[in-house]
Amino acid sequence: MDFWLFVLVIFVGAAAGFINTLAGSGSLLTLPVLIFLGLPANVANGTNRIGILMQSIAAVGGFKKKKVFEWSEGIWLTFPAAIGALIGSMVAVDIDELLMNRIIGVLLVFMFVLLLAKPERWLNPTNPKTNIRLTPLRFVVFMAIGFYGGFIQAGVGYFLLAGLVLGAGVDLVKANAIKVLITFVFTVLALGVFIYNNQVDYLIGITMGVGNMLGAWVATHVAVKKGAVFIRWFLLVCVFAFALKLLLF
């Protein structure tokens, strides 16, 4: 790659790492860039997981250093998500890409309405002690989210946040921390599947991952400093913007 392409990849990775850590859908930035660089769609999908993994390491470390969460909080939710991600990354889904974009876009519009209409659900945790039990419903929900994350990744952060805040009663700051922990676990499995199938470009992936880590590290500081109110507004903007992208373009 030319030098300016390296700079572009790192810059886009940093933007995606920041967005992914505070909200989600950063892959809607990175995947087009990877395809622009000449990678086939499946290789771009696999290569993107390197950056996701590296940003998750930085984000988990940042949140843990600031004592936002404990390892035991939400750890049980990583199991169904990991199972779903493993299946999702192995299954060849012959669904029309445009149709999938429309479906995700509609879901994001629904989430935008929830964020706008019921702010108290996002700002006032119903389970402040974060004693999250793995109920059968939560198992199914997080396995489904993991399946989607293993298949395409883009937008999975929103669904994880919704499951943690609305389903488990966790506050937004802690939910972001647990979200990146879950993402780290299922990304390890998904990346392994892509590596096994020779669908990863390591040079581009690691280069972008450096940017991802930088963006994620900055995001952890912003999340703790600004709090749940800022995160909710950031979510609103991101959900609205990416829903428009998926539904109209």
PDB file of C-alpha atoms in Angstrom:
ATOM      1  CA  MET A   1       0.000   0.000   0.000  1.00  0.00           C
ATOM      2  CA  ASP A   2       1.029   3.591  -0.566  1.00  0.00           C
ATOM      3  CA  PHE A   3       1.792   5.693   2.505  1.00  0.00           C
ATOM      4  CA  TRP A   4      -1.401   7.735   2.174  1.00  0.00           C
ATOM      5  CA  LEU A   5      -3.437   4.528   2.149  1.00  0.00           C
ATOM      6  CA  PHE A   6      -1.797   3.465   5.417  1.00  0.00           C
ATOM      7  CA  VAL A   7      -2.776   6.839   6.896  1.00  0.00           C
ATOM      8  CA  LEU A   8      -6.339   6.450   5.587  1.00  0.00           C
ATOM      9  CA  VAL A   9      -6.670   2.943   7.039  1.00  0.00           C
ATOM     10  CA  ILE A  10      -5.422   4.038  10.477  1.00  0.00           C
ATOM     11  CA  PHE A  11      -7.660   7.137  10.471  1.00  0.00           C
ATOM     12  CA  VAL A  12     -10.777   5.166   9.509  1.00  0.00           C
ATOM     13  CA  GLY A  13      -9.870   2.504  12.056  1.00  0.00           C
ATOM     14  CA  ALA A  14      -9.616   5.161  14.789  1.00  0.00           C
ATOM     15  CA  ALA A  15     -13.008   6.609  13.873  1.00  0.00           C
ATOM     16  CA  ALA A  16     -14.556   3.133  13.843  1.00  0.00           C
ATOM     17  CA  GLY A  17     -12.937   2.178  17.157  1.00  0.00           C
ATOM     18  CA  PHE A  18     -14.359   5.309  18.797  1.00  0.00           C
ATOM     19  CA  ILE A  19     -17.841   4.760  17.368  1.00  0.00           C
ATOM     20  CA  ASN A  20     -17.873   1.039  18.130  1.00  0.00           C
ATOM     21  CA  THR A  21     -16.858   1.537  21.754  1.00  0.00           C
ATOM     22  CA  LEU A  22     -19.484   4.197  22.487  1.00  0.00           C
ATOM     23  CA  ALA A  23     -22.198   2.970  20.143  1.00  0.00           C
ATOM     24  CA  GLY A  24     -21.845   0.645  17.156  1.00  0.00           C
ATOM     25  CA  SER A  25     -21.780   0.323  13.348  1.00  0.00           C
ATOM     26  CA  GLY A  26     -18.153   1.387  12.978  1.00  0.00           C
ATOM     27  CA  SER A  27     -17.825  -1.501  10.529  1.00  0.00           C
ATOM     28  CA  LEU A  28     -20.045   0.440   8.133  1.00  0.00           C
ATOM     29  CA  LEU A  29     -17.019   2.732   7.812  1.00  0.00           C
ATOM     30  CA  THR A  30     -14.268   0.125   7.705  1.00  0.00           C
ATOM     31  CA  LEU A  31     -15.842  -2.474   5.384  1.00  0.00           C
ATOM     32  CA  PRO A  32     -16.255  -0.095   2.410  1.00  0.00           C
ATOM     33  CA  VAL A  33     -12.641   1.086   2.858  1.00  0.00           C
ATOM     34  CA  LEU A  34     -11.359  -2.498   2.927  1.00  0.00           C
ATOM     35  CA  ILE A  35     -13.315  -3.302  -0.237  1.00  0.00           C
ATOM     36  CA  PHE A  36     -12.004  -0.058  -1.813  1.00  0.00           C
ATOM     37  CA  LEU A  37      -8.488  -1.366  -1.154  1.00  0.00           C
ATOM     38  CA  GLY A  38      -9.281  -4.330  -3.378  1.00  0.00           C
ATOM     39  CA  LEU A  39     -10.246  -7.001  -0.864  1.00  0.00           C
ATOM     40  CA  PRO A  40     -13.102  -9.352  -1.796  1.00  0.00           C
ATOM     41  CA  ALA A  41     -16.175  -8.892   0.410  1.00  0.00           C
ATOM     42  CA  ASN A  42     -15.569 -12.098   2.408  1.00  0.00           C
ATOM     43  CA  VAL A  43     -11.877 -11.232   2.960  1.00  0.00           C
ATOM     44  CA  ALA A  44     -12.844  -7.684   3.963  1.00  0.00           C
ATOM     45  CA  ASN A  45     -15.311  -9.166   6.449  1.00  0.00           C
ATOM     46  CA  GLY A  46     -12.637 -11.408   7.925  1.00  0.00           C
ATOM     47  CA  THR A  47      -9.906  -8.757   7.904  1.00  0.00           C
ATOM     48  CA  ASN A  48     -12.215  -6.336   9.702  1.00  0.00           C
ATOM     49  CA  ARG A  49     -12.312  -8.722  12.676  1.00  0.00           C
ATOM     50  CA  ILE A  50      -8.637  -8.054  13.447  1.00  0.00           C
ATOM     51  CA  GLY A  51      -9.429  -4.400  14.113  1.00  0.00           C
ATOM     52  CA  ILE A  52     -12.511  -5.361  16.137  1.00  0.00           C
ATOM     53  CA  LEU A  53     -10.401  -7.704  18.254  1.00  0.00           C
ATOM     54  CA  MET A  54      -7.660  -5.119  18.832  1.00  0.00           C
ATOM     55  CA  GLN A  55     -10.141  -2.361  19.696  1.00  0.00           C
ATOM     56  CA  SER A  56     -11.928  -4.713  22.113  1.00  0.00           C
ATOM     57  CA  ILE A  57      -8.660  -5.404  23.931  1.00  0.00           C
ATOM     58  CA  ALA A  58      -8.003  -1.657  24.272  1.00  0.00           C
ATOM     59  CA  ALA A  59     -11.592  -0.886  25.313  1.00  0.00           C
ATOM     60  CA  VAL A  60     -11.851  -3.690  27.869  1.00  0.00           C
ATOM     61  CA  GLY A  61      -8.503  -2.663  29.336  1.00  0.00           C
ATOM     62  CA  GLY A  62      -9.533   0.992  29.477  1.00  0.00           C
ATOM     63  CA  PHE A  63     -12.876   0.334  31.148  1.00  0.00           C
ATOM     64  CA  LYS A  64     -11.320  -2.138  33.581  1.00  0.00           C
ATOM     65  CA  LYS A  65      -8.563   0.316  34.530  1.00  0.00           C
ATOM     66  CA  LYS A  66     -11.224   2.890  35.349  1.00  0.00           C
ATOM     67  CA  LYS A  67     -13.100   0.267  37.393  1.00  0.00           C
ATOM     68  CA  VAL A  68     -16.275   0.587  35.346  1.00  0.00           C
ATOM     69  CA  PHE A  69     -17.023  -3.135  35.613  1.00  0.00           C
ATOM     70  CA  GLU A  70     -15.871  -6.388  37.179  1.00  0.00           C
ATOM     71  CA  TRP A  71     -15.078  -9.533  35.228  1.00  0.00           C
ATOM     72  CA  SER A  72     -17.972 -11.351  36.865  1.00  0.00           C
ATOM     73  CA  GLU A  73     -20.511  -8.778  35.656  1.00  0.00           C
ATOM     74  CA  GLY A  74     -22.234 -10.070  32.567  1.00  0.00           C
ATOM     75  CA  ILE A  75     -19.659 -12.804  31.952  1.00  0.00           C
ATOM     76  CA  TRP A  76     -22.436 -15.381  31.611  1.00  0.00           C
ATOM     77  CA  LEU A  77     -23.827 -13.490  28.642  1.00  0.00           C
ATOM     78  CA  THR A  78     -20.618 -14.082  26.706  1.00  0.00           C
ATOM     79  CA  PHE A  79     -21.412 -17.804  26.395  1.00  0.00           C
ATOM     80  CA  PRO A  80     -24.604 -17.611  24.293  1.00  0.00           C
ATOM     81  CA  ALA A  81     -23.126 -14.722  22.287  1.00  0.00           C
ATOM     82  CA  ALA A  82     -19.993 -16.776  21.576  1.00  0.00           C
ATOM     83  CA  ILE A  83     -22.047 -19.805  20.484  1.00  0.00           C
ATOM     84  CA  GLY A  84     -24.120 -17.631  18.172  1.00  0.00           C
ATOM     85  CA  ALA A  85     -21.036 -15.927  16.718  1.00  0.00           C
ATOM     86  CA  LEU A  86     -19.363 -19.248  15.987  1.00  0.00           C
ATOM     87  CA  ILE A  87     -22.425 -20.467  14.111  1.00  0.00           C
ATOM     88  CA  GLY A  88     -22.930 -17.142  12.337  1.00  0.00           C
ATOM     89  CA  SER A  89     -19.351 -17.011  11.071  1.00  0.00           C
ATOM     90  CA  MET A  90     -19.562 -20.575   9.700  1.00  0.00           C
ATOM     91  CA  VAL A  91     -22.944 -20.393   8.050  1.00  0.00           C
ATOM     92  CA  ALA A  92     -23.035 -19.313   4.413  1.00  0.00           C
ATOM     93  CA  VAL A  93     -26.087 -17.070   4.246  1.00  0.00           C
ATOM     94  CA  ASP A  94     -27.430 -16.434   0.748  1.00  0.00           C
ATOM     95  CA  ILE A  95     -29.439 -13.379   1.681  1.00  0.00           C
ATOM     96  CA  ASP A  96     -29.559 -10.394  -0.611  1.00  0.00           C
ATOM     97  CA  GLU A  97     -27.232  -7.695   0.747  1.00  0.00           C
ATOM     98  CA  LEU A  98     -29.688  -4.901  -0.074  1.00  0.00           C
ATOM     99  CA  LEU A  99     -32.477  -6.743   1.767  1.00  0.00           C
ATOM    100  CA  MET A 100     -30.240  -7.224   4.808  1.00  0.00           C
ATOM    101  CA  ASN A 101     -29.368  -3.518   4.827  1.00  0.00           C
ATOM    102  CA  ARG A 102     -33.048  -2.631   4.752  1.00  0.00           C
ATOM    103  CA  ILE A 103     -33.848  -5.008   7.633  1.00  0.00           C
ATOM    104  CA  ILE A 104     -31.013  -3.637   9.782  1.00  0.00           C
ATOM    105  CA  GLY A 105     -32.048  -0.094   8.886  1.00  0.00           C
ATOM    106  CA  VAL A 106     -35.607  -0.720  10.068  1.00  0.00           C
ATOM    107  CA  LEU A 107     -34.309  -2.187  13.342  1.00  0.00           C
ATOM    108  CA  LEU A 108     -32.133   0.890  13.858  1.00  0.00           C
ATOM    109  CA  VAL A 109     -35.125   3.168  13.270  1.00  0.00           C
ATOM    110  CA  PHE A 110     -37.006   1.210  15.937  1.00  0.00           C
ATOM    111  CA  MET A 111     -34.054   1.628  18.322  1.00  0.00           C
ATOM    112  CA  PHE A 112     -33.928   5.354  17.539  1.00  0.00           C
ATOM    113  CA  VAL A 113     -37.575   5.650  18.587  1.00  0.00           C
ATOM    114  CA  LEU A 114     -36.826   3.790  21.837  1.00  0.00           C
ATOM    115  CA  LEU A 115     -33.883   6.071  22.575  1.00  0.00           C
ATOM    116  CA  LEU A 116     -35.937   9.172  21.857  1.00  0.00           C
ATOM    117  CA  ALA A 117     -39.250   8.222  23.455  1.00  0.00           C
ATOM    118  CA  LYS A 118     -38.092   6.491  26.634  1.00  0.00           C
ATOM    119  CA  PRO A 119     -34.872   8.191  27.769  1.00  0.00           C
ATOM    120  CA  GLU A 120     -35.395   7.095  31.370  1.00  0.00           C
ATOM    121  CA  ARG A 121     -34.966   3.458  30.348  1.00  0.00           C
ATOM    122  CA  TRP A 122     -31.463   4.297  29.126  1.00  0.00           C
ATOM    123  CA  LEU A 123     -30.433   6.722  31.862  1.00  0.00           C
ATOM    124  CA  ASN A 124     -31.858   5.102  35.016  1.00  0.00           C
ATOM    125  CA  PRO A 125     -30.654   1.498  35.472  1.00  0.00           C
ATOM    126  CA  THR A 126     -33.218  -0.948  36.855  1.00  0.00           C
ATOM    127  CA  ASN A 127     -30.462  -3.320  37.978  1.00  0.00           C
ATOM    128  CA  PRO A 128     -27.770  -1.055  39.526  1.00  0.00           C
ATOM    129  CA  LYS A 129     -26.058  -3.980  41.254  1.00  0.00           C
ATOM    130  CA  THR A 130     -25.620  -5.660  37.868  1.00  0.00           C
ATOM    131  CA  ASN A 131     -26.368  -9.148  39.127  1.00  0.00           C
ATOM    132  CA  ILE A 132     -27.184 -10.444  35.662  1.00  0.00           C
ATOM    133  CA  ARG A 133     -28.695 -13.914  35.607  1.00  0.00           C
ATOM    134  CA  LEU A 134     -28.621 -15.994  32.437  1.00  0.00           C
ATOM    135  CA  THR A 135     -32.336 -16.636  31.936  1.00  0.00           C
ATOM    136  CA  PRO A 136     -33.602 -18.719  28.979  1.00  0.00           C
ATOM    137  CA  LEU A 137     -34.857 -15.557  27.242  1.00  0.00           C
ATOM    138  CA  ARG A 138     -31.513 -13.786  27.646  1.00  0.00           C
ATOM    139  CA  PHE A 139     -29.734 -16.887  26.356  1.00  0.00           C
ATOM    140  CA  VAL A 140     -31.812 -16.835  23.160  1.00  0.00           C
ATOM    141  CA  VAL A 141     -31.515 -13.059  22.729  1.00  0.00           C
ATOM    142  CA  PHE A 142     -27.735 -12.912  23.168  1.00  0.00           C
ATOM    143  CA  MET A 143     -27.201 -16.019  21.056  1.00  0.00           C
ATOM    144  CA  ALA A 144     -29.146 -14.315  18.249  1.00  0.00           C
ATOM    145  CA  ILE A 145     -27.083 -11.139  18.677  1.00  0.00           C
ATOM    146  CA  GLY A 146     -23.907 -13.225  18.638  1.00  0.00           C
ATOM    147  CA  PHE A 147     -25.047 -14.973  15.444  1.00  0.00           C
ATOM    148  CA  TYR A 148     -25.497 -11.616  13.748  1.00  0.00           C
ATOM    149  CA  GLY A 149     -22.149 -10.395  15.074  1.00  0.00           C
ATOM    150  CA  GLY A 150     -20.407 -13.501  13.776  1.00  0.00           C
ATOM    151  CA  PHE A 151     -22.020 -13.117  10.379  1.00  0.00           C
ATOM    152  CA  ILE A 152     -21.470  -9.434   9.555  1.00  0.00           C
ATOM    153  CA  GLN A 153     -20.514  -7.492  12.746  1.00  0.00           C
ATOM    154  CA  ALA A 154     -21.780  -4.070  11.560  1.00  0.00           C
ATOM    155  CA  GLY A 155     -24.352  -2.726  14.018  1.00  0.00           C
ATOM    156  CA  VAL A 156     -24.021  -5.500  16.580  1.00  0.00           C
ATOM    157  CA  GLY A 157     -23.024  -2.961  19.260  1.00  0.00           C
ATOM    158  CA  TYR A 158     -26.481  -1.378  19.170  1.00  0.00           C
ATOM    159  CA  PHE A 159     -28.196  -4.698  19.730  1.00  0.00           C
ATOM    160  CA  LEU A 160     -25.824  -5.605  22.559  1.00  0.00           C
ATOM    161  CA  LEU A 161     -26.504  -2.264  24.253  1.00  0.00           C
ATOM    162  CA  ALA A 162     -30.252  -2.728  23.870  1.00  0.00           C
ATOM    163  CA  GLY A 163     -30.029  -6.213  25.365  1.00  0.00           C
ATOM    164  CA  LEU A 164     -27.908  -5.019  28.290  1.00  0.00           C
ATOM    165  CA  VAL A 165     -29.797  -1.792  29.064  1.00  0.00           C
ATOM    166  CA  LEU A 166     -33.394  -2.735  28.249  1.00  0.00           C
ATOM    167  CA  GLY A 167     -33.137  -6.457  28.923  1.00  0.00           C
ATOM    168  CA  ALA A 168     -30.732  -6.611  31.870  1.00  0.00           C
ATOM    169  CA  GLY A 169     -31.209  -3.150  33.402  1.00  0.00           C
ATOM    170  CA  VAL A 170     -27.557  -2.051  33.201  1.00  0.00           C
ATOM    171  CA  ASP A 171     -26.624   1.647  32.966  1.00  0.00           C
ATOM    172  CA  LEU A 172     -25.191   2.859  29.659  1.00  0.00           C
ATOM    173  CA  VAL A 173     -21.593   3.340  30.795  1.00  0.00           C
ATOM    174  CA  LYS A 174     -21.347  -0.132  32.318  1.00  0.00           C
ATOM    175  CA  ALA A 175     -23.294  -1.582  29.394  1.00  0.00           C
ATOM    176  CA  ASN A 176     -20.640  -0.266  27.004  1.00  0.00           C
ATOM    177  CA  ALA A 177     -17.932  -1.948  29.071  1.00  0.00           C
ATOM    178  CA  ILE A 178     -19.751  -5.306  29.161  1.00  0.00           C
ATOM    179  CA  LYS A 179     -20.576  -4.908  25.464  1.00  0.00           C
ATOM    180  CA  VAL A 180     -16.905  -4.724  24.475  1.00  0.00           C
ATOM    181  CA  LEU A 181     -16.117  -7.716  26.706  1.00  0.00           C
ATOM    182  CA  ILE A 182     -18.779  -9.793  24.935  1.00  0.00           C
ATOM    183  CA  THR A 183     -17.558  -8.514  21.569  1.00  0.00           C
ATOM    184  CA  PHE A 184     -13.993  -9.539  22.406  1.00  0.00           C
ATOM    185  CA  VAL A 185     -15.041 -13.106  23.248  1.00  0.00           C
ATOM    186  CA  PHE A 186     -17.118 -13.767  20.164  1.00  0.00           C
ATOM    187  CA  THR A 187     -14.679 -11.957  17.859  1.00  0.00           C
ATOM    188  CA  VAL A 188     -11.916 -14.388  18.874  1.00  0.00           C
ATOM    189  CA  LEU A 189     -14.080 -17.288  17.681  1.00  0.00           C
ATOM    190  CA  ALA A 190     -15.302 -15.547  14.525  1.00  0.00           C
ATOM    191  CA  LEU A 191     -11.786 -14.463  13.545  1.00  0.00           C
ATOM    192  CA  GLY A 192     -10.571 -18.024  14.002  1.00  0.00           C
ATOM    193  CA  VAL A 193     -13.122 -19.238  11.460  1.00  0.00           C
ATOM    194  CA  PHE A 194     -12.077 -16.587   8.925  1.00  0.00           C
ATOM    195  CA  ILE A 195      -8.389 -17.399   9.468  1.00  0.00           C
ATOM    196  CA  TYR A 196      -9.095 -21.112   8.954  1.00  0.00           C
ATOM    197  CA  ASN A 197     -10.739 -20.275   5.629  1.00  0.00           C
ATOM    198  CA  ASN A 198      -7.851 -17.985   4.540  1.00  0.00           C
ATOM    199  CA  GLN A 199     -10.076 -14.910   4.452  1.00  0.00           C
ATOM    200  CA  VAL A 200      -7.842 -12.465   6.353  1.00  0.00           C
ATOM    201  CA  ASP A 201      -5.314  -9.899   5.116  1.00  0.00           C
ATOM    202  CA  TYR A 202      -3.022  -9.525   8.131  1.00  0.00           C
ATOM    203  CA  LEU A 203      -1.090  -6.435   7.023  1.00  0.00           C
ATOM    204  CA  ILE A 204      -4.166  -4.318   6.348  1.00  0.00           C
ATOM    205  CA  GLY A 205      -6.019  -5.788   9.314  1.00  0.00           C
ATOM    206  CA  ILE A 206      -3.288  -5.018  11.848  1.00  0.00           C
ATOM    207  CA  THR A 207      -2.723  -1.555  10.372  1.00  0.00           C
ATOM    208  CA  MET A 208      -6.402  -0.737  10.736  1.00  0.00           C
ATOM    209  CA  GLY A 209      -6.362  -2.366  14.170  1.00  0.00           C
ATOM    210  CA  VAL A 210      -3.803   0.160  15.403  1.00  0.00           C
ATOM    211  CA  GLY A 211      -6.304   2.893  14.575  1.00  0.00           C
ATOM    212  CA  ASN A 212      -9.136   0.901  16.153  1.00  0.00           C
ATOM    213  CA  MET A 213      -7.208   0.615  19.407  1.00  0.00           C
ATOM    214  CA  LEU A 214      -6.487   4.335  19.503  1.00  0.00           C
ATOM    215  CA  GLY A 215     -10.133   5.221  18.904  1.00  0.00           C
ATOM    216  CA  ALA A 216     -11.336   2.714  21.491  1.00  0.00           C
ATOM    217  CA  TRP A 217      -8.900   4.010  24.121  1.00  0.00           C
ATOM    218  CA  VAL A 218     -10.110   7.586  23.615  1.00  0.00           C
ATOM    219  CA  ALA A 219     -13.739   6.427  23.750  1.00  0.00           C
ATOM    220  CA  THR A 220     -13.333   4.765  27.159  1.00  0.00           C
ATOM    221  CA  HIS A 221     -12.114   8.063  28.629  1.00  0.00           C
ATOM    222  CA  VAL A 222     -14.979   9.982  26.996  1.00  0.00           C
ATOM    223  CA  ALA A 223     -17.565   7.460  28.232  1.00  0.00           C
ATOM    224  CA  VAL A 224     -16.436   7.685  31.855  1.00  0.00           C
ATOM    225  CA  LYS A 225     -15.991  11.454  31.804  1.00  0.00           C
ATOM    226  CA  LYS A 226     -19.205  12.384  29.958  1.00  0.00           C
ATOM    227  CA  GLY A 227     -21.511   9.705  31.398  1.00  0.00           C
ATOM    228  CA  ALA A 228     -24.788   8.142  30.279  1.00  0.00           C
ATOM    229  CA  VAL A 229     -26.467  11.324  29.017  1.00  0.00           C
ATOM    230  CA  PHE A 230     -23.690  12.009  26.486  1.00  0.00           C
ATOM    231  CA  ILE A 231     -23.638   8.361  25.395  1.00  0.00           C
ATOM    232  CA  ARG A 232     -27.408   8.396  24.794  1.00  0.00           C
ATOM    233  CA  TRP A 233     -27.151  11.468  22.563  1.00  0.00           C
ATOM    234  CA  PHE A 234     -24.154   9.982  20.753  1.00  0.00           C
ATOM    235  CA  LEU A 235     -26.205   6.815  20.220  1.00  0.00           C
ATOM    236  CA  LEU A 236     -29.110   8.847  18.827  1.00  0.00           C
ATOM    237  CA  VAL A 237     -26.884  10.555  16.267  1.00  0.00           C
ATOM    238  CA  CYS A 238     -25.143   7.323  15.217  1.00  0.00           C
ATOM    239  CA  VAL A 239     -28.331   5.268  15.009  1.00  0.00           C
ATOM    240  CA  PHE A 240     -30.051   7.960  12.923  1.00  0.00           C
ATOM    241  CA  ALA A 241     -27.077   8.409  10.577  1.00  0.00           C
ATOM    242  CA  PHE A 242     -26.454   4.713   9.964  1.00  0.00           C
ATOM    243  CA  ALA A 243     -30.183   3.954   9.585  1.00  0.00           C
ATOM    244  CA  LEU A 244     -30.350   6.577   6.820  1.00  0.00           C
ATOM    245  CA  LYS A 245     -27.263   5.100   5.176  1.00  0.00           C
ATOM    246  CA  LEU A 246     -28.749   1.597   5.146  1.00  0.00           C
ATOM    247  CA  LEU A 247     -32.254   2.591   4.083  1.00  0.00           C
ATOM    248  CA  LEU A 248     -31.522   5.270   1.482  1.00  0.00           C
ATOM    249  CA  PHE A 249     -28.105   4.523  -0.027  1.00  0.00           C
TER     250      PHE A 249
END
